[in-house]
Each structure stands twice: as C-alpha cells, then as structure tokens.
C-alpha cells in the first residue's frame, strides 16, 4: 500500500478595520449594543443603494500587493444569493470572476523548510450579521428556543484570501495562517483577532496516494478561530479521511464544523456548488477601477513585511527562532532596532530581549514599553559583557535594574560593585600569586594531570573576590601552566 499525502487549501476571511462599513456610512467598529450600527443600506431596505468604501478598497489592494498578486485594473461585484436570517439582503455582495487581486504567493517555513503557497485570489465582500441561538442546547440552532439577530456586523468589509491546494501538512497550514496574520497586522489593515472572529479560516482538506496527481474529494471545515485549532482540525480530518478510505469507504464533499472540546470535525451540511448561489453581477455597482497610479502609491507605501524584518534581524546575528519572536513583537523589535547598529552583538541583545526582558516584565507585571529600558542601555550592556566587564549573571541583574529605572547599566554595575576584573595584567598578577602558593598543583599539571586546573581557577576567583572574568582566568592559567611544563 502506498503512503497517503494530504492536500490542503485555505480560505481566510479578514475583517478590515475601516471607520465605516463596506457600502454605507455605519461604523465598522462594531458597538456592543445590538442593532445600533445599522442603516437602510446595511439592512437592505427597499430603494437603498450601496456605495463602495474607498478605504476598504485600499485595504484589499494593500493585502494583495503584499501577497505579490496581480491587481486587476477593473474588477466586478457579484451577488451571492442565499437565505439566512442574519443576511438581510438575502444575498451577499461578493466577487466571482474578476476579483480585485489574483495570482499571488506566500512562502511559509516549517522547521527551516520553505514552501511556496500559491494565492489564487483575494476578493472583496461584506460580512453578515450575527445570530445568537438561545436555549438549552448551549447556542446550537438545533435545540434553540429562539434566535436573536444583531445586524451591527452586517456590511463590515471582509477580504477573502484563497490559496491554491499547495499545502501538504497541518503544520504548514498553521504556519501559513500565522504568517498571513503577521502580514495583515504589519499592514495595519485589520486587528486580525482570531479569538474575536476578525480573522477566521476555512480549511479544505483531501488526501491522495503519494505520487498521484489527481485531487481527492475534499471537505471544508468552516470558521476555525485559532491557529492551534486550524492545525488540530486538519490533523483530525486527514486521519479521518485516510481511515474512511482504507476501510473501503468514500469521502463526501461536505462542509464540516470543528468541535474544539471534543477535538473532532462534524458534518454540517453537504457542500454547495457555486451554481447553488446563482451568482450574477450586482446591477447596483459599477465595475471597480483601480488605476495604475493608485497601485503604485500602495506599492510604494507598503511597510516592511515580517519576512524581510526577520531576515534583517538574522543578518544582525540573531538566531532564527529569536528573530521570529522579535519580529512578532513591536516593542521588542523597536528596542532591538534602537540597540543594534553595525557590529554590536545582535545575538546577545536578541536573546536578552526575548528571554530575560520578557521574563522580568512578566514577573513585575509591567509592559516592556513601560519599563525604563532603552536601546542604548542594551548596547552598553552588550559592550560591557563583550569586554569581559560583566558576567552573564551580573548582566541579568543589571538588565533588571535598568528596566526598573535604577539607572544606566554602567551606573548600576558601578554602584552594585558588579564589575569584573577584565584587565589581563591584574588577572595575571593574581594567577602568578596563586601558582606560587600551590607548587604541588603546578607540578601535577606539569606531569600531564589537568585536574588541578579547576582547583587553581577556584583559588584565583577567591583571590579576586569573584571579580575576575572566568574566561580570561582560564586562558591565563592554561598559558602559564603550559609554559611551566
Ligand atoms: P469554494 O470553497 O468557494 O467552492 P474553491 O472551489 O475555489 O471555492 O476552493 C476553495 C479552496 O479549496 C481553495 O483554497 C482550494 O485550493 C481548495 N481546494 C480545492 N480542491 C481541493 C481538494 N481536492 N483538496 C484540498 N483542497 C482543495
Ligand atoms: Mg469555500
Ligand atoms: Zn449601514
């Protein structure tokens, strides 16, 4: 039996954080009080007409550009027709043929292994309202007594990013979701909060035998709202499909739902085909024109993307995982940038920021940005460690003190008498004294027994009140005893 291979494509919905909704002037920042951000347009009252939100179009063009897409100079709005109580128009304005953006890509890395995920399309649509099913069943429609409808979210601009079926594992899918979220956050077009639903994933999964080309029948697991769930839902679905097929069964193309508590996907409904939606071009909306000039403006004002930022940090000496942590955290990244220039030790500073700095902030229950730590504190500290003036444990103490506002690293190290003896001459004098006091140990070393070196190290440290830089002591000791032999 040949091995199985998973084939995965992901659809991601991203709510844009514009001031107003997609086709009306209602606030897109949804108020808590239900049905207070609605108007005739988003409630689809007769005679109302939609007007596209230019900021939303700028948002989608920004996302498409960051994903390397072709931006269509002219794209079309369609009506996607279906009935659901939280959809006041009984259709959703969406796009079908000619979306705003097509043919992009995103590179994801799993354990240092890069994969190019093709982006099929990025299209513009509007969000639905929200239904709350009330009753014994814990929010499930099946056993609800009644349903509450809130139209505040109806008409909020929604961007859908659709990938090619290029993803081959649940880990890759998670890495894709995480990278897309980072990009959207870096672009500042959405708060991309998975737990709040402003970014959500649909995972399309099928399996096939390794070496075959033809795609298997897929299922689509809808509205997955965390990266961990995305990975778990896909892992479950891959295993389930393989078990069904190995048992001689077949996969039904259907929409499934991820049950977080039980850790399973459950069948929701058979999958609609696009014919079911009776798409037609929205007669209320003209073709959307995005001029070359506008595209260039967006391209020129694109911020640095997360992958470029990570590469920049790695070039400054930071290890891969640390670079990822740094690039994901604005306040750490800006401290790093303020501290590291030219040949300063990026690796050391990166490790402090993602290690001790975060740990101390957590212990003291403060934000790193509220601490007194500055970039020049970090670069001074790194210099002191590199010059052998501070041990690594003393450096941590100084770092904590600098965060607490006790002063600059040099002042703190002075005041607390933490400076190491790093002057080679002083250390040599101490070593000479210790060697003269311990002729037996020196003789043993001369006979090829290296054990007494540790003892002599201890003596030198004691002699210097623990202040000598141990790496220098060790070097001087080895030099001197080798010279004596
Ligand atoms: P829709 O779900 O709206 O019908 P598409 O047919 O374009 O839209 O497919 C949606 C997603 O499903 C895309 O991300 C695509 O890559 C993925 N997909 C399509 N066929 C398969 C398959 N056989 N296995 C896994 N993913 C698939
Ligand atoms: Mg779909
Ligand atoms: Zn409105």
XYZ file of C-alpha atoms and ligand atoms in Angstrom:
514
model
C 0.000 0.000 0.000
C 1.439 3.397 -0.958
C 1.523 6.142 1.624
C -1.096 8.896 1.813
C -0.483 12.553 1.177
C -2.657 15.410 2.436
C -3.726 18.219 0.088
C -4.888 21.405 1.765
C -6.194 24.774 0.581
C -7.176 27.543 2.969
C -9.723 30.314 2.673
C -9.201 33.147 5.159
C -11.664 35.897 5.983
C -10.200 39.139 7.269
C -12.436 41.936 8.607
C -10.920 45.275 7.667
C -10.680 47.890 10.389
C -12.055 50.768 8.362
C -14.046 53.538 10.052
C -17.228 52.766 8.130
C -18.822 49.686 6.583
C -18.264 48.438 3.030
C -21.231 50.075 1.323
C -22.691 52.555 3.838
C -21.576 55.081 6.443
C -22.345 52.969 9.538
C -19.400 52.415 11.891
C -17.417 49.268 11.115
C -16.100 49.209 14.656
C -18.976 47.154 15.996
C -20.682 48.579 19.105
C -21.718 46.186 21.885
C -25.350 47.277 21.941
C -27.077 45.158 19.248
C -28.592 46.810 16.178
C -27.257 50.277 16.895
C -24.921 50.482 13.876
C -27.406 49.895 11.080
C -28.988 51.974 8.333
C -31.303 51.394 5.370
C -28.336 50.267 3.216
C -26.913 47.567 5.501
C -30.444 46.496 6.495
C -31.306 46.290 2.768
C -34.424 48.399 2.987
C -36.124 48.934 -0.385
C -34.641 51.690 -2.500
C -31.304 51.868 -0.674
C -28.141 51.781 -2.771
C -24.581 50.678 -1.932
C -21.551 52.968 -2.339
C -18.111 51.260 -2.098
C -15.771 52.335 0.697
C -12.513 53.625 -0.805
C -10.534 52.784 2.371
C -11.664 49.167 2.124
C -10.522 49.023 -1.495
C -7.189 50.487 -0.424
C -7.049 47.779 2.274
C -7.593 44.902 -0.126
C -5.158 46.324 -2.676
C -2.588 46.605 0.144
C -3.106 42.959 1.147
C -2.987 41.784 -2.485
C 0.185 43.766 -3.148
C 1.869 42.340 -0.031
C 0.976 38.850 -1.289
C 2.546 39.567 -4.669
C -0.781 39.481 -6.517
C -1.718 40.965 -9.841
C -4.155 43.790 -9.122
C -6.943 43.873 -11.683
C -7.477 47.339 -13.050
C -11.128 46.534 -13.339
C -12.982 44.100 -11.097
C -16.647 43.239 -10.607
C -19.060 42.917 -7.689
C -21.477 39.987 -7.738
C -24.471 38.958 -5.717
C -24.056 35.610 -3.951
C -27.637 34.573 -3.283
C -28.667 32.528 -0.278
C -31.149 32.824 2.527
C -30.024 33.087 6.099
C -31.688 35.162 8.829
C -28.520 37.166 9.528
C -28.218 38.159 5.869
C -30.723 40.996 5.454
C -30.409 41.325 1.668
C -30.788 37.580 1.108
C -27.606 37.909 -0.887
C -24.058 38.866 -0.014
C -22.189 41.332 -2.179
C -19.029 39.484 -3.125
C -16.797 38.915 -6.123
C -16.704 35.978 -8.534
C -14.919 36.329 -11.835
C -12.539 39.320 -11.859
C -11.707 39.712 -8.152
C -9.562 42.699 -7.126
C -6.388 40.564 -6.735
C -5.189 37.257 -8.246
C -2.097 35.066 -8.703
C -0.007 35.805 -5.632
C 2.084 33.664 -3.317
C 3.207 33.364 0.260
C 6.277 31.473 1.479
C 5.852 29.504 4.699
C 8.618 27.807 6.626
C 8.295 24.703 8.756
C 11.485 23.624 10.517
C 13.582 25.661 8.129
C 11.891 24.056 5.101
C 10.254 26.700 2.860
C 7.099 26.012 0.812
C 5.546 28.374 -1.698
C 1.783 28.569 -1.240
C 0.034 29.991 -4.289
C -2.624 32.628 -3.637
C -5.450 32.026 -6.089
C -7.349 35.201 -5.373
C -8.034 37.932 -2.858
C -11.536 39.282 -3.166
C -13.741 41.892 -1.510
C -17.030 41.103 0.176
C -19.155 42.136 3.138
C -19.726 40.386 6.461
C -23.065 39.030 7.655
C -24.904 39.895 10.860
C -24.713 37.646 13.903
C -27.226 35.081 15.108
C -27.367 34.055 18.746
C -29.331 30.861 19.316
C -30.911 30.907 22.750
C -31.972 27.768 24.589
C -30.852 24.660 26.417
C -28.509 23.486 23.674
C -25.675 25.855 24.524
C -26.000 28.057 21.453
C -26.789 25.340 18.903
C -29.523 26.077 16.403
C -30.910 22.516 16.622
C -32.243 22.936 20.138
C -32.684 26.719 20.300
C -35.949 28.157 21.609
C -35.450 31.365 19.711
C -32.731 33.237 17.828
C -31.516 36.791 18.395
C -30.297 38.770 15.394
C -27.762 41.564 15.527
C -27.083 43.406 12.273
C -24.213 45.563 13.557
C -21.686 43.364 11.731
C -23.756 43.197 8.518
C -21.828 45.043 5.830
C -18.449 45.224 7.576
C -15.760 44.988 4.862
C -14.404 41.481 4.557
C -11.434 40.357 2.493
C -11.199 36.703 1.495
C -7.775 35.243 0.732
C -7.921 31.888 -1.098
C -4.905 29.617 -1.570
C -4.111 27.019 -4.176
C -4.205 23.452 -2.809
C -0.437 23.681 -2.239
C -0.280 22.903 1.481
C 0.763 19.357 2.452
C 0.555 19.188 6.242
C -1.300 20.583 9.232
C 1.932 22.236 10.434
C 2.320 24.024 7.100
C -1.311 25.139 7.306
C -0.704 26.584 10.742
C 2.478 28.304 9.560
C 0.504 29.766 6.644
C -2.214 31.076 8.974
C 0.363 32.587 11.325
C 2.289 34.278 8.522
C -0.857 35.686 6.923
C -1.917 37.066 10.305
C 1.518 38.685 10.782
C 1.326 40.270 7.334
C -2.170 41.648 7.903
C -1.051 43.081 11.266
C 2.085 44.614 9.748
C -0.059 46.248 7.057
C -2.324 47.686 9.756
C -5.492 46.915 7.782
C -7.159 44.685 10.381
C -6.761 43.806 14.036
C -6.729 40.162 12.809
C -8.036 38.833 16.118
C -8.687 35.132 15.691
C -10.495 34.745 19.007
C -12.788 37.687 18.206
C -13.511 36.423 14.690
C -11.997 39.344 12.797
C -9.786 36.741 11.112
C -11.077 33.189 10.529
C -10.086 30.163 8.485
C -11.873 27.574 6.362
C -9.704 24.500 5.832
C -10.204 22.445 2.665
C -8.672 19.003 3.082
C -8.369 15.935 0.879
C -5.968 13.016 0.748
C -4.433 11.044 -2.112
C -1.768 8.417 -2.619
C 1.751 9.794 -2.784
C 2.840 10.004 -6.400
C -0.651 10.542 -7.828
C -1.643 13.848 -9.369
C -5.431 13.784 -9.230
C -7.044 15.570 -6.289
C -9.176 13.565 -3.881
C -12.646 14.638 -2.732
C -12.310 17.432 -0.169
C -14.177 18.514 2.890
C -14.278 22.103 4.089
C -14.036 22.774 7.824
C -15.524 26.223 8.410
C -14.793 29.133 10.743
C -11.798 27.790 12.597
C -10.809 30.530 15.022
C -7.331 29.783 16.328
C -4.039 28.643 14.847
C -3.967 25.676 17.187
C -7.481 24.642 16.146
C -6.512 25.019 12.496
C -3.706 22.526 12.964
C -5.768 20.150 15.114
C -8.814 20.241 12.825
C -6.677 19.441 9.794
C -4.797 16.651 11.590
C -8.122 15.131 12.623
C -9.574 15.467 9.131
C -6.533 13.880 7.443
C -6.664 10.885 9.809
C -10.434 10.549 9.442
C -10.312 10.589 5.638
C -7.479 8.050 5.485
C -9.400 5.736 7.846
C -12.584 6.009 5.747
C -10.716 5.312 2.503
C -8.680 2.425 3.913
C -11.928 0.943 5.157
C -13.167 0.905 1.549
C -15.459 3.904 2.019
C -15.535 7.207 0.148
C -15.334 10.863 1.189
C -18.420 13.020 0.795
C -17.805 16.577 -0.321
C -19.279 18.471 2.582
C -18.953 21.361 4.985
C -17.758 20.345 8.440
C -17.525 22.061 11.776
C -14.613 21.849 14.239
C -15.692 20.932 17.755
C -12.940 22.270 19.977
C -14.000 20.429 23.146
C -14.317 17.012 21.553
C -11.364 17.566 19.187
C -13.333 16.328 16.156
C -14.802 17.694 12.931
C -18.525 17.025 12.441
C -20.608 17.087 9.273
C -22.678 20.283 8.966
C -24.220 20.129 5.524
C -23.496 18.924 2.039
C -21.324 21.356 0.148
C -22.977 23.977 -2.018
C -21.700 24.301 -5.560
C -21.284 27.774 -6.956
C -24.365 27.176 -9.152
C -26.397 26.998 -5.954
C -25.633 30.653 -5.296
C -26.933 31.933 -8.650
C -24.146 34.463 -8.843
C -24.866 37.456 -11.048
C -23.205 40.831 -11.373
C -24.648 43.359 -8.935
C -26.643 45.832 -11.046
C -26.289 48.492 -8.327
C -22.490 48.601 -8.549
C -20.238 49.717 -11.382
C -17.037 47.844 -12.262
C -14.392 48.791 -9.715
C -11.436 50.629 -11.242
C -8.057 50.534 -9.540
C -5.725 52.727 -11.593
C -2.022 52.060 -12.199
C -1.196 55.237 -10.289
C -3.108 54.085 -7.252
C -1.468 50.664 -7.402
C 1.970 52.313 -7.442
C 1.040 54.530 -4.495
C 0.044 51.483 -2.466
C 3.177 49.580 -3.510
C 5.414 52.491 -2.511
C 3.819 52.947 0.891
C 3.920 49.243 1.794
C 5.636 48.782 5.183
C 8.434 46.276 5.711
C 6.907 42.778 5.708
C 7.550 40.278 8.517
C 9.762 38.007 6.384
C 12.034 40.929 5.463
C 12.163 42.023 9.089
C 13.167 38.521 10.243
C 15.845 38.385 7.547
C 17.183 41.749 8.711
C 17.352 40.566 12.340
C 19.076 37.340 11.314
C 21.621 39.315 9.343
C 22.374 41.175 12.612
C 23.318 37.847 14.205
C 20.007 36.816 15.794
C 19.104 33.101 15.746
C 16.129 32.024 13.602
C 13.603 31.384 16.386
C 14.585 34.509 18.283
C 14.291 36.574 15.095
C 10.731 35.314 14.711
C 9.824 36.253 18.294
C 11.405 39.683 17.911
C 9.754 40.416 14.589
C 6.360 39.446 16.035
C 6.627 41.900 18.903
C 6.605 45.595 18.055
C 8.022 46.862 21.352
C 10.848 44.292 21.451
C 11.612 44.909 17.789
C 11.899 48.654 18.262
C 14.179 48.230 21.290
C 16.308 45.843 19.238
C 16.499 48.332 16.392
C 17.457 51.126 18.766
C 20.171 48.961 20.354
C 21.738 47.238 17.398
C 23.715 49.049 14.771
C 26.673 47.918 12.746
C 28.820 45.461 14.658
C 27.006 45.402 18.025
C 26.162 41.932 19.209
C 22.695 41.270 17.818
C 22.611 37.699 19.042
C 23.205 38.648 22.686
C 20.724 41.522 22.604
C 18.105 39.435 20.792
C 18.436 36.711 23.418
C 18.120 39.198 26.283
C 15.040 40.829 24.777
C 13.160 37.599 24.136
C 14.450 35.970 27.346
C 15.272 37.995 30.445
C 13.478 41.211 29.424
C 10.172 39.440 28.737
C 10.586 37.304 31.867
C 11.301 40.303 34.119
C 8.391 42.287 32.673
C 6.125 39.313 33.387
C 7.445 38.949 36.951
C 6.894 42.651 37.617
C 3.580 42.643 35.771
C 4.593 45.507 33.505
C 4.755 46.142 29.787
C 8.246 46.167 28.311
C 7.380 49.552 26.807
C 6.568 50.897 30.286
C 9.937 49.842 31.651
C 12.846 52.300 31.714
C 14.919 50.146 29.361
C 16.333 51.910 26.304
C 18.233 50.814 23.240
C 21.445 52.421 24.476
C 21.140 50.537 27.786
C 21.140 47.331 25.794
C 24.041 48.270 23.550
C 26.110 49.476 26.546
C 25.365 46.273 28.391
C 26.360 44.134 25.411
C 29.607 46.057 25.133
C 30.380 45.515 28.820
C 29.761 41.772 28.523
C 31.871 41.531 25.390
C 34.716 43.385 27.078
C 34.516 40.889 29.929
C 33.479 43.550 32.432
C 30.274 41.780 33.440
C 29.488 38.102 33.958
C 26.312 36.847 32.314
C 24.517 36.594 35.656
C 25.605 40.125 36.629
C 24.379 41.296 33.204
C 20.920 39.917 34.015
C 20.872 41.742 37.322
C 21.899 44.989 35.609
C 19.279 44.444 32.913
C 16.543 44.032 35.519
C 17.741 47.148 37.333
C 17.769 49.164 34.096
C 14.187 48.047 33.429
C 13.190 49.057 36.962
C 14.591 52.570 36.399
C 17.626 52.207 38.665
C 19.907 53.830 36.108
C 22.168 53.077 33.174
C 23.972 49.719 33.104
C 27.344 51.355 33.783
C 25.996 53.227 36.812
C 24.193 50.173 38.187
C 27.246 47.937 37.703
C 29.413 50.511 39.469
C 27.010 51.165 42.300
C 26.470 47.462 42.978
C 30.123 46.589 42.582
C 29.401 44.058 39.861
C 32.234 44.914 37.503
C 34.515 42.023 36.675
C 38.238 42.287 36.626
C 38.925 42.051 32.913
C 42.323 43.701 32.888
C 44.712 40.960 31.765
C 47.590 42.421 33.786
C 45.649 42.365 37.066
C 44.433 38.841 36.392
C 47.941 37.671 35.518
C 49.228 39.033 38.811
C 46.507 37.125 40.697
C 47.296 33.937 38.759
C 51.014 34.312 39.491
C 50.291 34.631 43.212
C 48.049 31.554 43.210
C 50.587 29.490 41.234
C 53.346 30.470 43.653
C 51.158 29.415 46.593
C 50.365 25.999 45.054
C 53.549 24.340 43.764
C 52.052 20.815 44.197
C 49.169 21.546 41.841
C 51.548 23.095 39.320
C 53.781 20.031 39.461
C 50.818 17.678 38.854
C 49.749 19.691 35.817
C 53.295 19.567 34.511
C 53.077 15.755 34.719
C 50.027 15.808 32.455
C 47.254 15.750 35.104
C 44.850 18.543 34.163
C 42.519 18.066 37.177
C 44.137 20.717 39.399
C 43.294 23.428 36.837
C 39.767 23.659 38.241
C 41.150 23.955 41.767
C 43.512 26.723 40.693
C 40.651 28.522 38.922
C 38.729 28.471 42.185
C 41.725 29.871 44.030
C 42.129 32.727 41.549
C 38.424 33.554 41.775
C 38.660 33.591 45.565
C 41.759 35.740 45.382
C 39.974 38.293 43.221
C 36.807 38.291 45.297
C 34.925 36.538 42.460
C 35.518 39.539 40.225
C 37.837 38.111 37.605
C 36.389 37.240 34.198
C 36.487 33.411 34.342
C 37.215 33.023 30.639
C 40.316 35.217 30.970
C 41.414 33.417 34.150
C 41.135 30.085 32.395
C 43.143 31.278 29.410
C 45.889 32.823 31.543
C 46.061 29.728 33.782
C 46.399 27.392 30.813
C 49.026 29.585 29.206
C 51.079 29.825 32.378
C 50.923 26.171 33.391
C 51.655 25.041 29.842
C 54.611 27.430 29.841
C 55.864 25.928 33.089
C 55.762 22.369 31.752
P -15.347 27.169 -2.760
O -14.967 26.527 -1.468
O -15.951 28.508 -2.531
O -16.166 26.261 -3.614
P -12.949 26.716 -4.432
O -13.518 25.596 -5.202
O -12.248 27.748 -5.213
O -14.019 27.523 -3.577
O -11.922 26.104 -3.404
C -11.716 26.654 -2.172
C -10.447 26.121 -1.574
O -10.387 24.711 -1.624
C -9.179 26.620 -2.242
O -8.285 27.017 -1.209
C -8.650 25.406 -2.966
O -7.246 25.415 -3.038
C -9.130 24.284 -2.098
N -9.330 23.015 -2.786
C -9.984 22.802 -3.936
N -9.998 21.476 -4.230
C -9.329 20.846 -3.223
C -9.007 19.477 -2.943
N -9.400 18.484 -3.742
N -8.329 19.218 -1.821
C -7.966 20.203 -0.976
N -8.228 21.490 -1.193
C -8.903 21.820 -2.299
Mg -15.143 27.676 0.293
Zn -25.402 50.926 7.310
